[in-house]
Amino acid sequence: MDQLFCGLKLTHDGCMAVIDRNELLFSIEAEKLENRARYSALNTWGDLVDVLDGQGLNPDDLTSIAVDGWGKTGGADTHQVHVIDGTGAPLPVPVASYRDQPGTLVDPLDRPVGTARLFGDGPVKYRSFSHATDHALASYCSSPFALRGEAALIVVWDGGMAPCLYHYDPAGPALLPLRWLLDVLGGLYPIFATHLSPFRTGDNPLDTDAQKLETVILPVSGKAMAYAALGSPDDEALAAMAAASGRHKPTDVVPMYLWSRAVLRELAPKMLSDATLMASMQEYLGNLLVGALRRFVTENEEFRGTPLALSGGCALNIKWNARVRESGLFSEVWVPPFPNDAGSAIGAACAEMIVRTGRSELHWSAFAGPDVLPDTETPAGWTSAPCTLDELAELLAVEGEPVVVLTGRAEIGPRALGHRSIIAPATEAGMVDKLNDLKQRAAYRPVAPICLEDAAPTVFSPGTRDPYMLFEHQVRAEWRDRVPAVVHVDGSARLQTVGPENPVMHELLTAYRRRTGVPVLCNTSANFNGSGFFPDVASAARWGKVRYIWSEGTLFRTGAGR
């Protein structure tokens, strides 16, 4: 290890990532440590040093450090985050801005070096790139076209920014912000949802306090996307949304609330259901995004057929991603498994890698989070015995019950991909209700299918390779009665395909198909409600909602659970 580039995201969705030359060694999010709350910060001296120590490193081993620019304004042109010292006192860390500015000559990669006491003791040198730059490079550098050395377009659409279109050329290397595609912040989607009864935050939702916005708004988008499938877009609602955009440009927090209220006031006499309103909102924003991209390509034909990377929190919307891909405007559309702020530390480290080495391609695995903690003893009330994956497949087929699976390194990003998952048969319609009850989730929430890649086109449409659950698929009609637990109300599914690169799930699914003829299982995240993934068997046993836990070749069993 002779070049170690460290990226830090100190605020919500806190994370540390380290790249060795151009290989991702690890990316560890605060929420995946010790059952911490979702969206936790990673900003104390103790935590930062402990994460490094857990990977066999110390701060002196790092070649250079980059801090993500997700900061609060500290003055006219200054932004800052904080690191918490050993006494609990916050120390300011000046950082780059949140956004980049298209149309300027400022190079997003040309950033000065500063110093701060990030790890205790004396100050260390660091650089800070904008939050948008980190999103852009996390997506590009992890893409297949980065490995091929191809230039690409990148769209970054995050909660606090309008969608910004970039061009990245690895030959430079050069990152160029081209234009704002829209004047709509990504936060409009969840803020609108908080005005509807399933997501309402109170009688007076107009609150611009940043901490409240983070804790209340961050969890909404995924739920709202699932809820929208209960309705269908309404033409009058779409017209009202277009009219509201003419009066209230949703370019800041207050205008987003005013926009939402204007739409709801106009539509009140129509008595539209909340599901119809949410479906219309999803359709409206999807139309805007694809329309803006189409206009850009029409005006700039030289970019037609260029590959496109998507990033920012809005790139977790599988319906929008699928629409962009289906538009035919781009040769390839890539979304990494960490398009939200969980990937910001990776992006910061990538920016530092590019500046230091000129290289843009990142070699990485989706399983670069913390290792599952070893089991020192069988939890009280549980028994344990060796269990092969073939035997686990037999148990799933015969018992028909959910199993917590904990193995290897955790997934990076928000999706459980089989290393920190609850796996269950999909052949009974009631399984979705059982899993939602176990996880204390609303009944309308769907459960994702995990499917062998070679069988996916047979079961799903299009069923193309989708190992990170980031595009919408439809369950084919002839399979809907065979795997009803993974069919959402609109026939859609957030599919995860599995090939040999995910060996545990590939072996399990192969054995399950051999036993049942079905290449599909249910997959949902294994965690306490409101927390990150289980770090160990003890946590899953303490949760106590299932009878079986499988970890590293051992099956833990109890008579408890529901």
Coordinates of C-alpha atoms in Angstrom, one line a residue:
M1 CA 0.0 0.0 0.0
D2 CA 1.9 3.0 -1.2
Q3 CA -0.9 5.5 -2.1
L4 CA -3.9 5.6 0.2
F5 CA -6.5 8.2 -0.6
C6 CA -9.1 8.7 2.2
G7 CA -12.5 10.3 1.7
L8 CA -14.6 11.5 4.6
K9 CA -18.3 12.4 4.8
L10 CA -18.6 13.9 8.3
T11 CA -22.3 14.9 8.3
H12 CA -25.5 12.8 7.9
D13 CA -24.9 9.4 6.1
G14 CA -21.4 9.7 7.6
C15 CA -18.8 7.5 6.0
M16 CA -15.0 6.9 5.5
A17 CA -13.6 5.4 2.3
V18 CA -10.0 4.5 1.5
I19 CA -8.6 3.8 -2.0
D20 CA -5.3 2.1 -2.4
R21 CA -4.0 3.5 -5.8
N22 CA -7.2 2.8 -7.7
E23 CA -8.7 -0.1 -5.6
L24 CA -11.4 0.5 -3.0
L25 CA -10.2 -1.0 0.2
F26 CA -13.3 -0.2 2.2
S27 CA -16.2 2.2 2.6
I28 CA -17.6 2.1 6.1
E29 CA -20.8 4.1 7.0
A30 CA -21.6 5.1 10.5
E31 CA -25.0 3.5 10.4
K32 CA -23.5 0.1 9.8
L33 CA -21.5 0.2 13.1
E34 CA -23.0 -1.1 16.3
N35 CA -26.7 -0.9 15.1
R36 CA -26.5 2.9 14.9
A37 CA -29.4 5.0 13.6
R38 CA -29.9 5.5 9.9
Y39 CA -28.2 8.6 8.5
S40 CA -25.8 8.9 11.4
A41 CA -22.8 11.3 11.2
L42 CA -19.2 10.0 11.4
N43 CA -17.5 13.0 12.9
T44 CA -15.8 12.2 16.2
W45 CA -12.1 11.7 16.7
G46 CA -12.7 8.4 18.4
D47 CA -14.9 7.0 15.6
L48 CA -12.6 8.1 12.8
V49 CA -9.5 6.6 14.4
D50 CA -11.5 3.4 15.3
V51 CA -12.6 2.9 11.7
L52 CA -9.0 3.1 10.5
D53 CA -7.8 0.9 13.3
G54 CA -10.4 -1.7 12.5
Q55 CA -8.9 -1.9 9.0
G56 CA -5.3 -2.1 10.2
L57 CA -4.5 1.5 9.5
N58 CA -3.7 4.7 11.3
P59 CA -3.9 8.4 10.2
D60 CA -0.1 8.5 9.4
D61 CA -0.6 5.7 6.8
L62 CA -2.9 8.0 4.6
T63 CA -1.3 9.6 1.6
S64 CA -3.9 12.3 1.4
I65 CA -7.4 13.1 2.7
A66 CA -10.5 14.7 1.1
V67 CA -13.5 15.9 3.0
D68 CA -16.9 16.1 1.3
G69 CA -18.3 19.5 0.8
W70 CA -21.7 18.9 2.4
G71 CA -21.4 21.9 4.7
K72 CA -23.4 24.7 6.3
T73 CA -22.7 28.2 5.1
G74 CA -20.4 30.0 7.5
G75 CA -20.4 33.3 5.7
A76 CA -20.6 34.8 2.3
D77 CA -18.3 32.4 0.6
T78 CA -17.3 29.9 3.3
H79 CA -18.7 26.6 4.2
Q80 CA -17.9 24.3 7.1
V81 CA -18.6 21.0 8.9
H82 CA -17.4 20.0 12.3
V83 CA -15.4 17.2 13.9
I84 CA -15.9 16.4 17.5
D85 CA -12.8 16.3 19.7
G86 CA -12.1 14.1 22.7
T87 CA -14.0 16.4 25.1
G88 CA -17.1 16.6 22.9
A89 CA -16.3 20.1 21.6
P90 CA -17.0 20.8 17.9
L91 CA -14.0 21.9 15.8
P92 CA -14.8 23.7 12.5
V93 CA -13.5 22.1 9.3
P94 CA -13.8 24.5 6.3
V95 CA -15.0 22.7 3.2
A96 CA -16.0 23.3 -0.4
S97 CA -19.5 24.3 -1.4
Y98 CA -22.5 22.1 -1.8
R99 CA -22.9 22.7 -5.5
D100 CA -20.8 23.5 -8.5
Q101 CA -21.7 26.3 -10.9
P102 CA -22.2 25.5 -14.6
G103 CA -21.0 28.1 -17.0
T104 CA -18.0 29.3 -15.0
L105 CA -14.3 28.7 -15.6
V106 CA -13.8 27.3 -12.1
D107 CA -12.3 23.7 -12.2
P108 CA -14.2 21.6 -9.6
L109 CA -11.0 19.5 -9.2
D110 CA -8.7 22.6 -8.5
R111 CA -9.1 22.8 -4.8
P112 CA -6.7 24.2 -2.2
V113 CA -5.1 22.2 0.6
G114 CA -6.1 23.2 4.2
T115 CA -5.4 21.8 7.6
A116 CA -7.6 20.6 10.4
R117 CA -7.4 18.3 13.5
L118 CA -9.4 15.5 11.9
F119 CA -8.1 12.6 14.0
G120 CA -6.8 14.3 17.2
D121 CA -3.2 15.3 18.0
G122 CA -1.9 17.8 15.5
P123 CA -3.5 19.2 12.3
V124 CA -3.4 17.1 9.1
K125 CA -3.6 18.3 5.5
Y126 CA -6.8 17.8 3.5
R127 CA -8.6 18.9 0.4
S128 CA -12.3 19.5 0.0
F129 CA -14.3 19.0 -3.1
S130 CA -17.9 20.1 -3.6
H131 CA -20.6 17.6 -2.6
A132 CA -21.9 17.6 -6.2
T133 CA -18.4 16.8 -7.5
D134 CA -18.1 13.9 -5.1
H135 CA -21.5 12.6 -6.3
A136 CA -20.4 12.9 -9.9
L137 CA -17.1 11.1 -9.5
A138 CA -18.5 8.4 -7.2
S139 CA -20.8 7.5 -10.1
Y140 CA -18.3 7.9 -13.0
C141 CA -15.3 6.3 -11.4
S142 CA -17.3 3.2 -10.4
S143 CA -18.8 2.8 -13.9
P144 CA -18.0 0.3 -16.6
F145 CA -17.1 3.1 -19.0
A146 CA -14.5 4.4 -16.6
L147 CA -12.8 1.0 -16.9
R148 CA -12.9 1.4 -20.7
G149 CA -11.5 5.0 -20.5
E150 CA -14.6 6.5 -22.1
A151 CA -15.8 10.1 -21.6
A152 CA -19.3 10.3 -20.3
L153 CA -22.1 12.6 -19.2
I154 CA -23.1 12.7 -15.5
V155 CA -26.4 13.9 -13.9
V156 CA -26.2 14.8 -10.2
W157 CA -29.7 15.4 -8.7
D158 CA -29.7 15.6 -4.9
G159 CA -32.1 16.8 -2.3
G160 CA -30.7 20.3 -2.0
M161 CA -29.8 20.9 -5.6
A162 CA -31.4 21.0 -9.1
P163 CA -30.1 18.3 -11.5
C164 CA -26.7 19.4 -12.8
L165 CA -25.3 17.9 -16.0
Y166 CA -21.6 17.3 -16.2
H167 CA -19.2 16.0 -18.8
Y168 CA -16.2 14.0 -17.6
D169 CA -13.2 13.2 -19.9
P170 CA -10.6 10.9 -18.4
A171 CA -8.1 11.9 -20.9
G172 CA -7.7 15.3 -19.3
P173 CA -8.8 14.4 -16.7
A174 CA -11.4 17.1 -16.8
L175 CA -14.8 17.5 -15.0
L176 CA -17.0 20.2 -16.6
P177 CA -20.3 21.3 -15.2
L178 CA -22.4 21.9 -18.4
R179 CA -25.8 23.2 -17.3
W180 CA -28.6 23.0 -14.8
L181 CA -31.2 20.7 -16.5
L182 CA -34.1 22.0 -14.4
D183 CA -34.8 24.5 -11.7
V184 CA -36.3 21.9 -9.4
L185 CA -34.5 20.7 -6.2
G186 CA -34.6 17.0 -5.6
G187 CA -36.1 17.7 -2.1
L188 CA -39.4 18.7 -3.8
Y189 CA -40.4 15.1 -4.0
P190 CA -40.3 14.2 -0.3
I191 CA -41.4 17.7 0.8
F192 CA -44.6 17.3 -1.3
A193 CA -45.1 13.8 0.2
T194 CA -45.0 15.2 3.7
H195 CA -48.2 17.1 2.9
L196 CA -50.0 13.8 2.3
S197 CA -51.6 11.8 5.1
P198 CA -49.2 8.7 5.0
F199 CA -46.2 11.0 5.4
R200 CA -47.5 14.1 7.2
T201 CA -45.0 15.5 9.7
G202 CA -47.5 17.7 11.6
D203 CA -50.1 20.4 11.2
N204 CA -47.4 22.9 10.4
P205 CA -44.9 21.2 8.1
L206 CA -43.3 24.5 7.1
D207 CA -40.1 24.2 9.0
T208 CA -36.7 25.1 7.6
D209 CA -34.6 23.8 10.5
A210 CA -31.9 21.8 8.8
Q211 CA -31.7 19.0 11.4
K212 CA -35.4 18.5 11.3
L213 CA -35.4 18.4 7.5
E214 CA -32.6 15.7 7.6
T215 CA -34.4 13.5 10.1
V216 CA -37.9 13.9 8.8
I217 CA -37.3 14.2 5.0
L218 CA -34.6 11.7 4.4
P219 CA -36.6 8.5 5.1
V220 CA -39.6 9.7 3.0
S221 CA -38.6 9.3 -0.6
G222 CA -38.3 5.5 -0.7
K223 CA -41.7 5.1 1.0
A224 CA -43.3 7.6 -1.3
M225 CA -42.1 5.8 -4.4
A226 CA -43.7 2.6 -3.1
Y227 CA -46.9 4.4 -2.2
A228 CA -47.2 6.0 -5.6
A229 CA -47.7 2.6 -7.2
L230 CA -51.1 2.5 -5.5
G231 CA -52.4 5.3 -7.8
S232 CA -52.1 6.4 -11.4
P233 CA -51.0 9.8 -12.7
D234 CA -53.8 12.3 -13.2
D235 CA -53.8 14.8 -16.1
E236 CA -55.3 17.6 -14.0
A237 CA -52.8 17.0 -11.3
L238 CA -49.9 17.2 -13.8
A239 CA -51.4 20.4 -15.2
A240 CA -51.6 21.9 -11.7
M241 CA -48.0 21.0 -11.0
A242 CA -46.8 22.7 -14.2
A243 CA -48.8 25.8 -13.3
A244 CA -47.4 25.9 -9.8
S245 CA -43.9 25.8 -11.2
G246 CA -44.6 29.0 -13.1
R247 CA -45.5 30.8 -9.8
H248 CA -43.2 29.2 -7.2
K249 CA -39.8 28.0 -8.6
P250 CA -39.0 25.1 -6.2
T251 CA -35.4 26.2 -5.8
D252 CA -35.2 26.5 -2.0
V253 CA -36.9 25.0 1.1
V254 CA -39.7 27.6 1.5
P255 CA -40.6 27.8 -2.2
M256 CA -40.8 24.0 -2.2
Y257 CA -43.4 24.1 0.6
L258 CA -45.3 27.0 -1.2
W259 CA -45.3 25.0 -4.5
S260 CA -46.7 21.9 -2.7
R261 CA -49.4 23.9 -1.0
A262 CA -50.4 25.7 -4.2
V263 CA -50.8 22.4 -6.0
L264 CA -52.9 20.9 -3.2
R265 CA -55.1 24.0 -2.9
E266 CA -55.9 23.9 -6.6
L267 CA -56.6 20.2 -6.6
A268 CA -58.6 20.1 -3.4
P269 CA -62.0 20.3 -5.2
K270 CA -61.0 17.2 -7.3
M271 CA -60.8 15.0 -4.2
L272 CA -57.9 13.0 -5.6
S273 CA -56.5 10.3 -3.5
D274 CA -53.1 10.7 -1.8
A275 CA -51.8 7.8 -4.0
T276 CA -53.0 9.5 -7.2
L277 CA -51.3 12.7 -6.0
M278 CA -48.0 10.9 -5.3
A279 CA -48.2 9.0 -8.6
S280 CA -48.7 12.3 -10.4
M281 CA -45.8 13.8 -8.6
Q282 CA -43.5 11.0 -9.6
E283 CA -44.7 11.2 -13.2
Y284 CA -44.3 14.9 -13.3
L285 CA -40.7 15.0 -12.2
G286 CA -39.8 12.0 -14.3
N287 CA -41.2 13.8 -17.4
L288 CA -39.2 16.9 -16.5
L289 CA -36.0 15.0 -16.2
V290 CA -36.3 12.9 -19.4
G291 CA -37.6 16.0 -21.3
A292 CA -34.6 18.1 -20.2
L293 CA -32.1 15.4 -21.2
R294 CA -33.9 15.0 -24.6
R295 CA -33.6 18.8 -25.2
F296 CA -29.9 18.8 -24.3
V297 CA -29.2 15.9 -26.7
T298 CA -31.3 17.5 -29.5
E299 CA -29.4 20.8 -29.1
N300 CA -26.0 19.0 -28.8
E301 CA -26.1 16.1 -31.2
E302 CA -22.5 15.3 -30.6
F303 CA -23.5 13.9 -27.2
R304 CA -26.2 11.5 -28.5
G305 CA -25.2 8.0 -27.7
T306 CA -22.7 9.0 -25.0
P307 CA -22.8 6.9 -21.8
L308 CA -24.5 8.5 -18.9
A309 CA -24.0 8.1 -15.1
L310 CA -26.6 9.1 -12.6
S311 CA -26.0 10.1 -9.0
G312 CA -27.4 12.0 -6.0
G313 CA -30.3 10.9 -3.9
C314 CA -32.8 11.1 -6.8
A315 CA -30.9 8.3 -8.5
L316 CA -32.4 5.9 -6.0
N317 CA -35.8 6.3 -7.9
I318 CA -36.0 3.1 -10.0
K319 CA -38.8 4.5 -12.1
W320 CA -36.9 7.6 -13.2
N321 CA -33.7 5.5 -13.8
A322 CA -35.6 3.1 -16.0
R323 CA -37.2 5.9 -18.0
V324 CA -33.8 7.5 -18.6
R325 CA -32.5 4.2 -19.8
E326 CA -35.5 3.5 -22.0
S327 CA -35.3 6.9 -23.6
G328 CA -32.6 5.6 -26.0
L329 CA -30.6 8.9 -25.7
F330 CA -27.5 7.2 -24.3
S331 CA -25.4 4.2 -25.1
E332 CA -25.4 3.0 -21.5
V333 CA -26.9 4.3 -18.2
W334 CA -25.1 3.5 -15.0
V335 CA -26.2 4.0 -11.4
P336 CA -23.8 2.8 -8.6
P337 CA -25.2 1.1 -5.5
F338 CA -24.3 4.2 -3.5
P339 CA -25.9 7.2 -5.5
N340 CA -27.0 8.8 -2.3
D341 CA -24.8 10.5 0.3
A342 CA -23.5 7.1 1.4
G343 CA -21.3 7.3 -1.7
S344 CA -19.9 10.8 -1.0
A345 CA -16.8 9.6 0.9
I346 CA -16.0 7.3 -2.1
G347 CA -16.5 10.2 -4.4
A348 CA -14.2 12.4 -2.3
A349 CA -11.5 9.7 -2.3
C350 CA -11.9 9.4 -6.1
A351 CA -11.5 13.1 -6.6
E352 CA -8.2 12.9 -4.6
M353 CA -7.1 9.9 -6.6
I354 CA -7.7 11.8 -9.9
V355 CA -5.8 14.9 -8.7
R356 CA -2.9 12.8 -7.4
T357 CA -2.6 10.2 -10.1
G358 CA -4.6 11.2 -13.1
R359 CA -6.4 7.9 -13.0
S360 CA -10.2 7.8 -13.1
E361 CA -11.1 4.1 -13.0
L362 CA -11.9 2.6 -9.6
H363 CA -11.8 -1.1 -9.0
W364 CA -14.3 -1.9 -6.3
S365 CA -16.8 -4.4 -4.8
A366 CA -20.3 -3.7 -3.5
F367 CA -19.2 -5.7 -0.4
A368 CA -16.6 -3.3 1.0
G369 CA -18.4 -2.4 4.3
P370 CA -17.5 -3.7 7.8
D371 CA -16.9 -7.4 8.2
V372 CA -19.6 -9.4 10.1
L373 CA -18.4 -9.6 13.7
P374 CA -17.4 -13.1 14.8
D375 CA -19.6 -15.1 17.1
T376 CA -17.9 -15.8 20.3
E377 CA -20.8 -17.8 21.7
T378 CA -24.3 -19.0 20.8
P379 CA -26.9 -16.4 22.0
A380 CA -29.0 -17.5 25.0
G381 CA -32.1 -19.4 23.9
W382 CA -30.6 -20.3 20.6
T383 CA -28.9 -23.5 19.3
S384 CA -26.3 -23.6 16.5
A385 CA -25.1 -26.2 14.0
P386 CA -23.2 -26.4 10.8
C387 CA -25.3 -25.7 7.7
T388 CA -24.3 -25.6 4.1
L389 CA -26.0 -23.3 1.6
D390 CA -27.6 -26.4 0.0
E391 CA -29.1 -27.2 3.4
L392 CA -30.2 -23.6 3.8
A393 CA -32.0 -23.8 0.5
E394 CA -33.8 -27.0 1.7
L395 CA -34.8 -25.3 4.9
L396 CA -36.3 -22.3 2.9
A397 CA -38.2 -24.7 0.6
V398 CA -39.5 -26.9 3.4
E399 CA -40.1 -24.5 6.3
G400 CA -41.1 -21.5 4.1
E401 CA -39.9 -19.1 6.8
P402 CA -37.7 -16.0 6.7
V403 CA -34.0 -16.4 7.5
V404 CA -31.6 -13.7 8.5
V405 CA -28.4 -14.0 6.4
L406 CA -25.2 -12.4 7.7
T407 CA -22.0 -13.1 5.8
G408 CA -18.7 -11.5 4.8
R409 CA -18.3 -7.7 4.4
A410 CA -21.4 -5.6 4.5
E411 CA -22.9 -3.9 1.4
I412 CA -22.0 -0.3 0.7
G413 CA -24.9 2.0 0.0
P414 CA -28.5 1.6 1.2
R415 CA -29.5 -1.7 -0.4
A416 CA -29.1 -5.1 1.2
L417 CA -27.7 -7.3 -1.5
G418 CA -27.5 -10.6 0.3
H419 CA -24.8 -10.1 2.9
R420 CA -27.1 -8.4 5.5
S421 CA -30.4 -9.6 4.3
I422 CA -33.6 -11.4 5.4
I423 CA -34.2 -14.1 2.7
A424 CA -37.6 -15.8 2.4
P425 CA -39.6 -17.8 -0.2
A426 CA -41.6 -15.7 -2.6
T427 CA -44.1 -18.4 -3.5
E428 CA -46.8 -17.4 -1.0
A429 CA -48.6 -14.0 -1.3
G430 CA -48.7 -13.7 2.5
M431 CA -45.0 -13.5 2.8
V432 CA -44.9 -9.8 1.9
D433 CA -47.3 -9.1 4.8
K434 CA -45.3 -11.2 7.2
L435 CA -42.0 -9.4 6.3
N436 CA -43.6 -6.0 6.5
D437 CA -45.0 -6.9 9.9
L438 CA -41.6 -8.2 11.1
K439 CA -39.9 -5.0 10.0
Q440 CA -42.7 -2.7 11.3
R441 CA -43.3 -1.3 7.8
A442 CA -46.4 0.0 6.2
A443 CA -48.5 -2.7 4.5
Y444 CA -48.1 -1.1 1.0
R445 CA -44.4 -1.5 1.0
P446 CA -43.2 -4.1 -1.5
V447 CA -40.5 -6.7 -1.0
A448 CA -37.7 -7.0 -3.5
P449 CA -36.9 -10.1 -5.5
I450 CA -33.5 -11.6 -5.7
C451 CA -33.1 -13.7 -8.8
L452 CA -30.4 -15.7 -10.6
E453 CA -29.1 -13.5 -13.5
D454 CA -29.5 -16.2 -16.1
A455 CA -33.2 -16.7 -15.2
A456 CA -34.1 -13.0 -14.8
P457 CA -35.3 -12.3 -18.4
T458 CA -37.7 -15.3 -18.1
V459 CA -39.3 -14.0 -14.9
F460 CA -39.0 -10.2 -15.3
S461 CA -39.3 -7.6 -18.1
P462 CA -36.8 -6.5 -19.2
G463 CA -34.9 -8.7 -16.6
T464 CA -31.6 -7.3 -17.7
R465 CA -28.6 -7.4 -15.3
D466 CA -29.4 -5.3 -12.3
P467 CA -27.2 -6.4 -9.3
Y468 CA -27.8 -3.3 -7.2
M469 CA -31.6 -3.0 -7.5
L470 CA -31.6 0.4 -9.3
F471 CA -34.0 0.0 -12.2
E472 CA -37.7 -0.9 -12.4
H473 CA -38.7 -4.2 -13.9
Q474 CA -42.1 -5.8 -14.4
V475 CA -42.9 -9.3 -13.3
R476 CA -44.0 -11.3 -16.4
A477 CA -47.7 -12.4 -16.3
E478 CA -46.9 -16.1 -16.3
W479 CA -44.8 -15.7 -13.1
R480 CA -47.0 -13.5 -11.0
D481 CA -48.9 -16.4 -9.4
R482 CA -45.6 -18.3 -8.9
V483 CA -43.8 -15.5 -7.0
P484 CA -46.6 -13.3 -5.7
A485 CA -44.7 -12.0 -2.7
V486 CA -42.4 -9.9 -4.9
V487 CA -45.1 -8.5 -7.2
H488 CA -45.9 -4.9 -6.3
V489 CA -49.5 -3.7 -6.8
D490 CA -48.6 -2.2 -10.2
G491 CA -46.9 -5.4 -11.3
S492 CA -43.4 -3.9 -10.8
A493 CA -40.4 -5.2 -8.9
R494 CA -37.1 -3.7 -7.6
L495 CA -35.1 -6.6 -8.9
Q496 CA -31.7 -7.7 -7.8
T497 CA -30.0 -10.1 -10.2
V498 CA -27.3 -12.4 -8.9
G499 CA -24.3 -13.9 -10.7
P500 CA -21.1 -15.7 -9.6
E501 CA -19.7 -12.4 -8.4
N502 CA -22.1 -12.7 -5.4
P503 CA -21.1 -16.3 -4.5
V504 CA -23.1 -16.8 -1.4
M505 CA -26.4 -15.7 -2.9
H506 CA -25.6 -17.4 -6.2
E507 CA -25.0 -20.7 -4.6
L508 CA -28.1 -20.4 -2.4
L509 CA -30.4 -19.4 -5.3
T510 CA -28.9 -22.2 -7.5
A511 CA -29.6 -24.8 -4.8
Y512 CA -33.1 -23.4 -4.2
R513 CA -33.9 -23.5 -7.9
R514 CA -32.6 -27.1 -8.1
R515 CA -35.0 -28.0 -5.2
T516 CA -38.1 -26.0 -6.3
G517 CA -37.8 -24.9 -9.9
V518 CA -38.0 -21.3 -8.8
P519 CA -35.0 -19.0 -9.2
V520 CA -36.4 -16.2 -7.1
L521 CA -36.4 -15.5 -3.3
C522 CA -37.5 -12.4 -1.3
N523 CA -34.8 -10.1 -0.1
T524 CA -35.1 -7.3 2.4
S525 CA -32.6 -5.6 4.7
A526 CA -31.7 -7.2 8.1
N527 CA -31.8 -4.4 10.7
F528 CA -33.6 -2.9 13.7
N529 CA -36.3 -0.5 12.6
G530 CA -34.6 2.9 12.0
S531 CA -31.0 1.4 12.2
G532 CA -28.4 0.2 9.8
F533 CA -27.7 -3.4 9.0
F534 CA -27.1 -6.0 11.8
P535 CA -23.3 -6.2 12.4
D536 CA -23.4 -9.6 14.1
V537 CA -25.6 -12.6 15.0
A538 CA -26.1 -11.3 18.5
S539 CA -28.0 -8.3 17.1
A540 CA -30.2 -10.4 15.0
A541 CA -30.9 -12.7 17.9
R542 CA -31.7 -9.8 20.1
W543 CA -34.2 -8.5 17.4
G544 CA -35.8 -11.9 17.8
K545 CA -38.4 -11.7 15.0
V546 CA -37.3 -14.8 13.1
R547 CA -36.5 -18.4 14.1
Y548 CA -33.4 -18.8 11.9
I549 CA -30.2 -16.9 11.4
W550 CA -27.5 -18.2 9.0
S551 CA -24.0 -16.8 9.3
E552 CA -20.7 -18.1 7.8
G553 CA -21.8 -21.8 7.5
T554 CA -23.7 -21.9 10.8
L555 CA -27.4 -22.0 11.3
F556 CA -28.7 -20.5 14.6
R557 CA -32.2 -21.7 15.6
T558 CA -34.7 -20.7 18.3
G559 CA -38.3 -21.5 19.2
A560 CA -39.0 -17.8 19.6
G561 CA -40.0 -15.4 16.8
R562 CA -43.2 -14.9 15.0

